[in-house]
mmCIF file of C-alpha atoms in Angstrom:
data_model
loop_
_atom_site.group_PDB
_atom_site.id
_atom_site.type_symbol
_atom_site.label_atom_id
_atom_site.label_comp_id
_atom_site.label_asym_id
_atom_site.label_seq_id
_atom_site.Cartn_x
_atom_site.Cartn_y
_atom_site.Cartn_z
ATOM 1 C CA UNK A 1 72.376 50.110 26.716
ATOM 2 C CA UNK A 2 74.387 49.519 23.679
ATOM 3 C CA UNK A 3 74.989 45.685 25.141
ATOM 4 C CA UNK A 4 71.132 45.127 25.318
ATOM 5 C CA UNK A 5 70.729 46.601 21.383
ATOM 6 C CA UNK A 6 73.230 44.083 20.509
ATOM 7 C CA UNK A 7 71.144 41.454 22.079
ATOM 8 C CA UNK A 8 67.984 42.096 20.734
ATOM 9 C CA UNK A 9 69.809 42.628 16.752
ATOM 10 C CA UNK A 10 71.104 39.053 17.315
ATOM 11 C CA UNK A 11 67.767 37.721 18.392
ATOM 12 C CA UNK A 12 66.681 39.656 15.524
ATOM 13 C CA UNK A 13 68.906 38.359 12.943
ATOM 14 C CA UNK A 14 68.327 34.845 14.410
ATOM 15 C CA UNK A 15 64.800 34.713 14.214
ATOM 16 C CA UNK A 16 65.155 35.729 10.758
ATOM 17 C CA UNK A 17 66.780 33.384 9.473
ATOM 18 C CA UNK A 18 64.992 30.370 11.290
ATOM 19 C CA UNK A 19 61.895 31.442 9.733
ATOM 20 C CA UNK A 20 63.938 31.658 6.045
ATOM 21 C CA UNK A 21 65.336 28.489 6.898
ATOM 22 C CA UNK A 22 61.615 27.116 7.882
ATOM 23 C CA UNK A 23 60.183 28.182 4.362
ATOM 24 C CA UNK A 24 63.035 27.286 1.972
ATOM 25 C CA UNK A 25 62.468 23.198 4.275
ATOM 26 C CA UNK A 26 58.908 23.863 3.323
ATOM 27 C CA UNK A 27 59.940 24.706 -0.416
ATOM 28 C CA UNK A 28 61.872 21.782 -0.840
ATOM 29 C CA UNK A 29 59.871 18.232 -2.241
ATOM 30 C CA UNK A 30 60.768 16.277 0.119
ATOM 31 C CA UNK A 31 59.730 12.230 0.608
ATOM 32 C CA UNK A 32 56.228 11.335 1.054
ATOM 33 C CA UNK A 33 56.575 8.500 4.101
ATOM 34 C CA UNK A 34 54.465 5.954 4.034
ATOM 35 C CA UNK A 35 52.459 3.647 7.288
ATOM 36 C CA UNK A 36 54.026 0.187 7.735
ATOM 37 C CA UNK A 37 52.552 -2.152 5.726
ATOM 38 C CA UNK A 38 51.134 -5.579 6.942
ATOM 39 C CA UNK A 39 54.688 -8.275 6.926
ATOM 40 C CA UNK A 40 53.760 -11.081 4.052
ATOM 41 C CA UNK A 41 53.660 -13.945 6.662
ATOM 42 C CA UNK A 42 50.334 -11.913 7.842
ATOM 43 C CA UNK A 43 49.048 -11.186 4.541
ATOM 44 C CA UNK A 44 45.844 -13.364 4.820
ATOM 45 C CA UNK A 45 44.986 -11.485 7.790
ATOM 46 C CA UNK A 46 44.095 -8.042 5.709
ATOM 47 C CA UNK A 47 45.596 -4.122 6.128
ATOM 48 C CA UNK A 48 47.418 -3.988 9.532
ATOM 49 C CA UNK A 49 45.573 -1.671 11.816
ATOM 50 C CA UNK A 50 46.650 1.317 12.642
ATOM 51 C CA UNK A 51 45.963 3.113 16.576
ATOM 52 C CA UNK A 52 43.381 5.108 14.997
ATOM 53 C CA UNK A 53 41.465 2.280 13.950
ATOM 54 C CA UNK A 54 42.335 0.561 17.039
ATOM 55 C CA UNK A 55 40.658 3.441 19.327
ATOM 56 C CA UNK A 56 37.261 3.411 16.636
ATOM 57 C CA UNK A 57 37.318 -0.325 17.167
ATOM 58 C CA UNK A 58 37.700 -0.041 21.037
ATOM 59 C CA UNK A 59 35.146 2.702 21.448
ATOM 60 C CA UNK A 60 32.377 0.855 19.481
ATOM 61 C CA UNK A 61 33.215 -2.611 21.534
ATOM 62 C CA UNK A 62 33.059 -0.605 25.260
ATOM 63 C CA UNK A 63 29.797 0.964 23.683
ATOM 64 C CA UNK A 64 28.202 -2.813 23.122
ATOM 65 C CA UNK A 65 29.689 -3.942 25.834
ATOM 66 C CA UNK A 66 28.268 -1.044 28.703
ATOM 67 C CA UNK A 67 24.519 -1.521 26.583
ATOM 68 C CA UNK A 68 24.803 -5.492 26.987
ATOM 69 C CA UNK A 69 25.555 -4.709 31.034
ATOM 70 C CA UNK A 70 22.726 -1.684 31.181
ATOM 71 C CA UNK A 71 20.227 -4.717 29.538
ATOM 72 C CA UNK A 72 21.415 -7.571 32.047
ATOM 73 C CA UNK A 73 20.675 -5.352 34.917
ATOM 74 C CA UNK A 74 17.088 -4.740 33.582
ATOM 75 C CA UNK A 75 16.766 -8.223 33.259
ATOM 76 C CA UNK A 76 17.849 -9.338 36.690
ATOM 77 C CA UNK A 77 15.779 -6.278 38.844
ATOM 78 C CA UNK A 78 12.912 -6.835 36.581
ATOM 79 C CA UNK A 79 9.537 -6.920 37.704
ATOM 80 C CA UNK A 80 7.724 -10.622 36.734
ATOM 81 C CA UNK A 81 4.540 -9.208 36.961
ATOM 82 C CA UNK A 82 4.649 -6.115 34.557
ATOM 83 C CA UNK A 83 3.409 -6.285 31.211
ATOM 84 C CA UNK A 84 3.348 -4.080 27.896
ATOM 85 C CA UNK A 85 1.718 -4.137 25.085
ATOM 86 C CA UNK A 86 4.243 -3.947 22.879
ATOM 87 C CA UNK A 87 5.369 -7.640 24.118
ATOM 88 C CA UNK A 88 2.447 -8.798 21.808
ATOM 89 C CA UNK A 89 2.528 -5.894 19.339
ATOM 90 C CA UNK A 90 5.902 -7.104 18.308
ATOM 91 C CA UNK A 91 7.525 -9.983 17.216
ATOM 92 C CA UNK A 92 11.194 -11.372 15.843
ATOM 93 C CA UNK A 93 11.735 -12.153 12.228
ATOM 94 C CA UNK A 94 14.908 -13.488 10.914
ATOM 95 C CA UNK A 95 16.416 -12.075 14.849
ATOM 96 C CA UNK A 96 15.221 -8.938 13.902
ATOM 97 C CA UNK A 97 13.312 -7.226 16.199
ATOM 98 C CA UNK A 98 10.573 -5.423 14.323
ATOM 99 C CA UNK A 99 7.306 -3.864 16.119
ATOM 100 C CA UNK A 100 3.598 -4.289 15.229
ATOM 101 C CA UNK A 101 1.812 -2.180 12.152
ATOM 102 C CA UNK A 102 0.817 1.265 14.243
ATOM 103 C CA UNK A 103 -2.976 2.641 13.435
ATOM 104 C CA UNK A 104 -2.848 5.890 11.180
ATOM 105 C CA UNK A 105 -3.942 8.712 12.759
ATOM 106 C CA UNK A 106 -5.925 10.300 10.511
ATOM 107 C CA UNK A 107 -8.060 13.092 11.696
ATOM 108 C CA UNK A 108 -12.092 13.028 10.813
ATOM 109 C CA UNK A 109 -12.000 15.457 7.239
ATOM 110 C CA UNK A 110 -9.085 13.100 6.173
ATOM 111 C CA UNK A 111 -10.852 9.739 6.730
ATOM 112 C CA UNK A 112 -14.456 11.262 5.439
ATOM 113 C CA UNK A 113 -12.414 12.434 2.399
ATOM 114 C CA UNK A 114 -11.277 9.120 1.742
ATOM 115 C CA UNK A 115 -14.239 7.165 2.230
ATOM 116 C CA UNK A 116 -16.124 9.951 -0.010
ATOM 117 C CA UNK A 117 -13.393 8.608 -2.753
ATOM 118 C CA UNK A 118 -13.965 5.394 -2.148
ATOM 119 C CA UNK A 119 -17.707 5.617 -2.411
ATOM 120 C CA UNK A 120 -17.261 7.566 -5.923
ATOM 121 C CA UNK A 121 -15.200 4.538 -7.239
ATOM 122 C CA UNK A 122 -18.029 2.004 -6.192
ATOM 123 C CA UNK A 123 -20.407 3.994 -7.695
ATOM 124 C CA UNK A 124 -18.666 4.258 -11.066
ATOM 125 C CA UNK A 125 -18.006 0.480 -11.027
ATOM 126 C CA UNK A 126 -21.911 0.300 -10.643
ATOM 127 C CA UNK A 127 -23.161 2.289 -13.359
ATOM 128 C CA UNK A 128 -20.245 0.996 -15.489
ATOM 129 C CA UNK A 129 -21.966 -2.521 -14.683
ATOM 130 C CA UNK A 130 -25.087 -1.396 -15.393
ATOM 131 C CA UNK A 131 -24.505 0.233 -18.571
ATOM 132 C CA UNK A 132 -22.875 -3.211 -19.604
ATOM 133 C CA UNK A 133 -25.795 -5.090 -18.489
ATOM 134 C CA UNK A 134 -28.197 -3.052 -21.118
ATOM 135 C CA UNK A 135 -25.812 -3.605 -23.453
ATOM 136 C CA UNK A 136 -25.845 -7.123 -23.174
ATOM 137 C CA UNK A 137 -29.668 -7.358 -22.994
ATOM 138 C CA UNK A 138 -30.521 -5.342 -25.956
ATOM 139 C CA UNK A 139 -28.255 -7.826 -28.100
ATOM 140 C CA UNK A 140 -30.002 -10.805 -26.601
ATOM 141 C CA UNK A 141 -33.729 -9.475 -26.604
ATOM 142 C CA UNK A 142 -33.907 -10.984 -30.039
ATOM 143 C CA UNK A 143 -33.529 -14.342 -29.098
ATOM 144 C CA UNK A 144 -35.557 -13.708 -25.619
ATOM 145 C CA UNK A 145 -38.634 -12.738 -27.841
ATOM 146 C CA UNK A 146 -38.778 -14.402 -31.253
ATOM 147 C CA UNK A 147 -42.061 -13.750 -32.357
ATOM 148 C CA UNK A 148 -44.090 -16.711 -33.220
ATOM 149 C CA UNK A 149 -45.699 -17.327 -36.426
ATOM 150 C CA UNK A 150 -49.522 -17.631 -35.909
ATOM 151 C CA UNK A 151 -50.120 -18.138 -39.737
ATOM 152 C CA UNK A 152 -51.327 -22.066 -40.058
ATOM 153 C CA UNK A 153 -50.973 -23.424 -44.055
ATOM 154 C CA UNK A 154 -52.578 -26.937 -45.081
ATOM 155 C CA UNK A 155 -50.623 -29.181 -46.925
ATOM 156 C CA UNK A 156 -52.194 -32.048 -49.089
ATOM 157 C CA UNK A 157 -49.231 -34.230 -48.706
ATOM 158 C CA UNK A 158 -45.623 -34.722 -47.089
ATOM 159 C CA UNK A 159 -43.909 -32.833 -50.831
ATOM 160 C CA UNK A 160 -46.096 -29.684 -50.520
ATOM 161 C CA UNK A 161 -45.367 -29.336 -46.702
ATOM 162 C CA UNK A 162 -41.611 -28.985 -47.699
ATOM 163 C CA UNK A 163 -42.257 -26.780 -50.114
ATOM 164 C CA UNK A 164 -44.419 -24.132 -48.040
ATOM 165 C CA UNK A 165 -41.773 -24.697 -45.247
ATOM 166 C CA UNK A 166 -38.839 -23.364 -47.468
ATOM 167 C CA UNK A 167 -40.964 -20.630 -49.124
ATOM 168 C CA UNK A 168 -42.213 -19.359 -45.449
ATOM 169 C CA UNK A 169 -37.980 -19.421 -44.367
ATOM 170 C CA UNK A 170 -37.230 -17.762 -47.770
ATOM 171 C CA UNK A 171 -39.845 -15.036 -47.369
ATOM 172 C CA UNK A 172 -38.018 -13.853 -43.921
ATOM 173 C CA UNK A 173 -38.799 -15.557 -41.459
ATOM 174 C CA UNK A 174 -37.017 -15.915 -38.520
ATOM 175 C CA UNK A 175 -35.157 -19.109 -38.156
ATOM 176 C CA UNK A 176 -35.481 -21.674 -34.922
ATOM 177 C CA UNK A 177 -32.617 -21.589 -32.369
ATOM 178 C CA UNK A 178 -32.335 -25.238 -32.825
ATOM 179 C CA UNK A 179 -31.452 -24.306 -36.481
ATOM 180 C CA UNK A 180 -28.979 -21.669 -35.611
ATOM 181 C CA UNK A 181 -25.013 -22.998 -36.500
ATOM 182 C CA UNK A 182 -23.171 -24.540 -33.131
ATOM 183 C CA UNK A 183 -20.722 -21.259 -33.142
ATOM 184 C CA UNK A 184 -23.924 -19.175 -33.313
ATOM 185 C CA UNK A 185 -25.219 -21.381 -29.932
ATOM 186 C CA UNK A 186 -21.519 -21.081 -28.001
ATOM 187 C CA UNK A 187 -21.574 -17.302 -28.164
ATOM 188 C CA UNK A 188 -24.849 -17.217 -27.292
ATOM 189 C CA UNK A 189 -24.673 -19.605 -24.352
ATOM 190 C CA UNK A 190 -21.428 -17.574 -23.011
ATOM 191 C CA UNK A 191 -23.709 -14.079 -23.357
ATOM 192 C CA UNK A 192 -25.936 -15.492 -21.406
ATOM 193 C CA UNK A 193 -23.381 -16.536 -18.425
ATOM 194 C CA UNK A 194 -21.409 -13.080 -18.661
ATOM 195 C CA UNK A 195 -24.879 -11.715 -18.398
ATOM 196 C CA UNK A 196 -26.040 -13.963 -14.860
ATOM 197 C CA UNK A 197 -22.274 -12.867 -13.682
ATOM 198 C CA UNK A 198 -22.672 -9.099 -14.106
ATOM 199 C CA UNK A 199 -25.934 -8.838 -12.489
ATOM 200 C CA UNK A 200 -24.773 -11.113 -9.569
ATOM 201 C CA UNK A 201 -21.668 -8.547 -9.456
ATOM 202 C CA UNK A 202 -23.901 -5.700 -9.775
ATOM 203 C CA UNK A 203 -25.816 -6.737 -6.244
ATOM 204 C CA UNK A 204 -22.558 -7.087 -4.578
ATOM 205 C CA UNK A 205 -21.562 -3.980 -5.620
ATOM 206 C CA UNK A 206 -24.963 -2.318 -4.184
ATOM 207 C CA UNK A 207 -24.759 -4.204 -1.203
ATOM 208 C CA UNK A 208 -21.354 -2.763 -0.598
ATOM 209 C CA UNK A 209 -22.365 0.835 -1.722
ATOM 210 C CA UNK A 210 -24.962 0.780 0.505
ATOM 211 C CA UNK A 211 -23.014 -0.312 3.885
ATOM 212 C CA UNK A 212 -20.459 2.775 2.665
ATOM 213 C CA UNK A 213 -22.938 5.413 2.592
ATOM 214 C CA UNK A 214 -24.673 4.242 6.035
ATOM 215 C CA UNK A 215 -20.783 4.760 7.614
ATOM 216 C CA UNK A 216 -20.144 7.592 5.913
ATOM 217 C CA UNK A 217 -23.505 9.346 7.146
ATOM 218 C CA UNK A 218 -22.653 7.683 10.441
ATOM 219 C CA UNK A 219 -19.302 9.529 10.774
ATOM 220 C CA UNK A 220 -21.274 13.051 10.141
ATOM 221 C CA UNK A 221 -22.011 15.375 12.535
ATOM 222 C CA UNK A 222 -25.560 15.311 14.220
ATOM 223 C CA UNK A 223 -27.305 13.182 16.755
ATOM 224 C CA UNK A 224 -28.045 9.971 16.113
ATOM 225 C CA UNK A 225 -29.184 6.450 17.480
ATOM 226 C CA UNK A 226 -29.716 2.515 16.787
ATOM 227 C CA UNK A 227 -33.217 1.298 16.880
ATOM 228 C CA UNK A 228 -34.040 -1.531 18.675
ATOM 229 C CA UNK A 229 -36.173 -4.467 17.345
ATOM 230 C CA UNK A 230 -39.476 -3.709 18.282
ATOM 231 C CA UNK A 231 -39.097 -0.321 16.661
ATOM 232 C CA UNK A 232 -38.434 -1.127 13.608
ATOM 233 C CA UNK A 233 -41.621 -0.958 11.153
ATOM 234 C CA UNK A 234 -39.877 -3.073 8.298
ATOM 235 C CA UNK A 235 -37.750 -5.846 10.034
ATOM 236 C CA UNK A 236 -34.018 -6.069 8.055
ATOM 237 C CA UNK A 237 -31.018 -7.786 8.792
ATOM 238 C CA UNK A 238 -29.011 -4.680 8.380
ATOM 239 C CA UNK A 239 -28.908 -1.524 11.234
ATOM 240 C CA UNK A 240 -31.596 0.999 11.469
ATOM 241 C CA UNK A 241 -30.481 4.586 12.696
ATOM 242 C CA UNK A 242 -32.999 7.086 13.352
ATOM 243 C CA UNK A 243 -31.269 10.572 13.382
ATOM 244 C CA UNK A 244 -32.573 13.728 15.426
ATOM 245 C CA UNK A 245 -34.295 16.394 13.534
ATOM 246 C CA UNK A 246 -32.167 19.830 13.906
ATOM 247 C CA UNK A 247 -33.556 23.059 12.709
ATOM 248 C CA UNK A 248 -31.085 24.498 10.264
ATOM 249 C CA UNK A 249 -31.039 28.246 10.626
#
């Protein structure tokens, strides 16, 4: 008994110290060891690579190398005949495999709510136009009707025609646009163009309102159909749809 006590103090005491030992290593600054370094003769060929960076490099080479066989096999068991559409959908740029614009999928509220937009900014445009168009015409209305002078005066000779002439244009009236000075005539000329431009851009902007609000009302709920030809009362080039009458309760 005493011989097995003796034992188990010198494992004891042994222990101990190992682990004193182990801290007081641990205490101790001790020299931080550093990897190989590439030899100067291999310089140009960068940082020597360590096994870690050999098994990344190795894993992502086996990974190419097992999709490259997985591909080849598809290639040689595939089927001549079969066809997707994503073989005309998409296309290479640069070796850059990039596939075909998809179509949103926007749900009927979303795309009603967008036209509605839409149709709000063409018909601001329009009355913007408009507004711009008055604008314009009021200035020019002047010139558009200059009233003419009915008055006739007798003259007895060339001398007192002059002179009835300037007293007429000094007593306010209106002068000729021939007389009017050559800036006068180039602003007047370009009003007039600006003015043939906005009501041209005005039409197009009806023309396009209009084919809006016929596919916005077309996208609404109800019943609706296209009338043929021979139904149509007014002939148009554009679509007639006649909708069903509903009783709204």
């Amino acid at each position: 008994m005493c011989y097995k006590q003796s034992n188990f103090l010198f494992v004891q005491r042994l222990l101990h110290s190992f682990f004193k030992m182990s801290s007081l290593r641990n205490a101790v600054q001790r020299r931080a060891h550093k990897e190989r370094a590439q030899p100067k003769e291999r310089k140009r060929f960068g940082l020597l690579e360590k096994h870690k960076d050999y098994v990344v490099r190795a894993k992502a080479f086996h990974k190419k190398e097992d999709y490259l066989q997985k591909l080849k096999e598809k290639a040689a068991f595939r089927n001549p005949d079969e066809f997707y559409f994503k073989m005309i959908n998409s296309k290479t740029v640069d070796g850059v495999h990039k596939r075909g614009s998809e179509p949103n999928n926007y749900t009927e509220e979303q795309l009603l709510l967008m036209k509605s937009q839409d149709i709000g900014y063409i018909l601001q445009k329009l009355q913007s136009e408009k507004k711009k168009i008055e604008r314009l015409t009021a200035t020019l209305h002047s010139l558009d009707s200059q009233p003419s002078s009915k008055h006739v005066y007798y003259a007895e000779d060339r001398e007192d025609a002059k002179r009835i002439l300037s007293e007429t244009k000094s007593n306010g009236g209106l002068p000729a646009f021939d007389d009017l000075p050559e800036s006068i005539k180039r602003k007047t000329a370009s009003s007039y163009k600006e003015l043939e431009a906005r009501k041209n851009r005005v039409q197009e902007l009806e023309k396009v309102y209009n084919e809006m609000a016929l596919k916005q009302e077309l996208q609404k709920k109800g019943k609706k159909r296209k009338l043929r030809e021979d139904e149509i009362v007014c002939p148009t080039s554009r679509p007639v749809y006649k909708w069903r009458t509903e009783r709204k309760r």
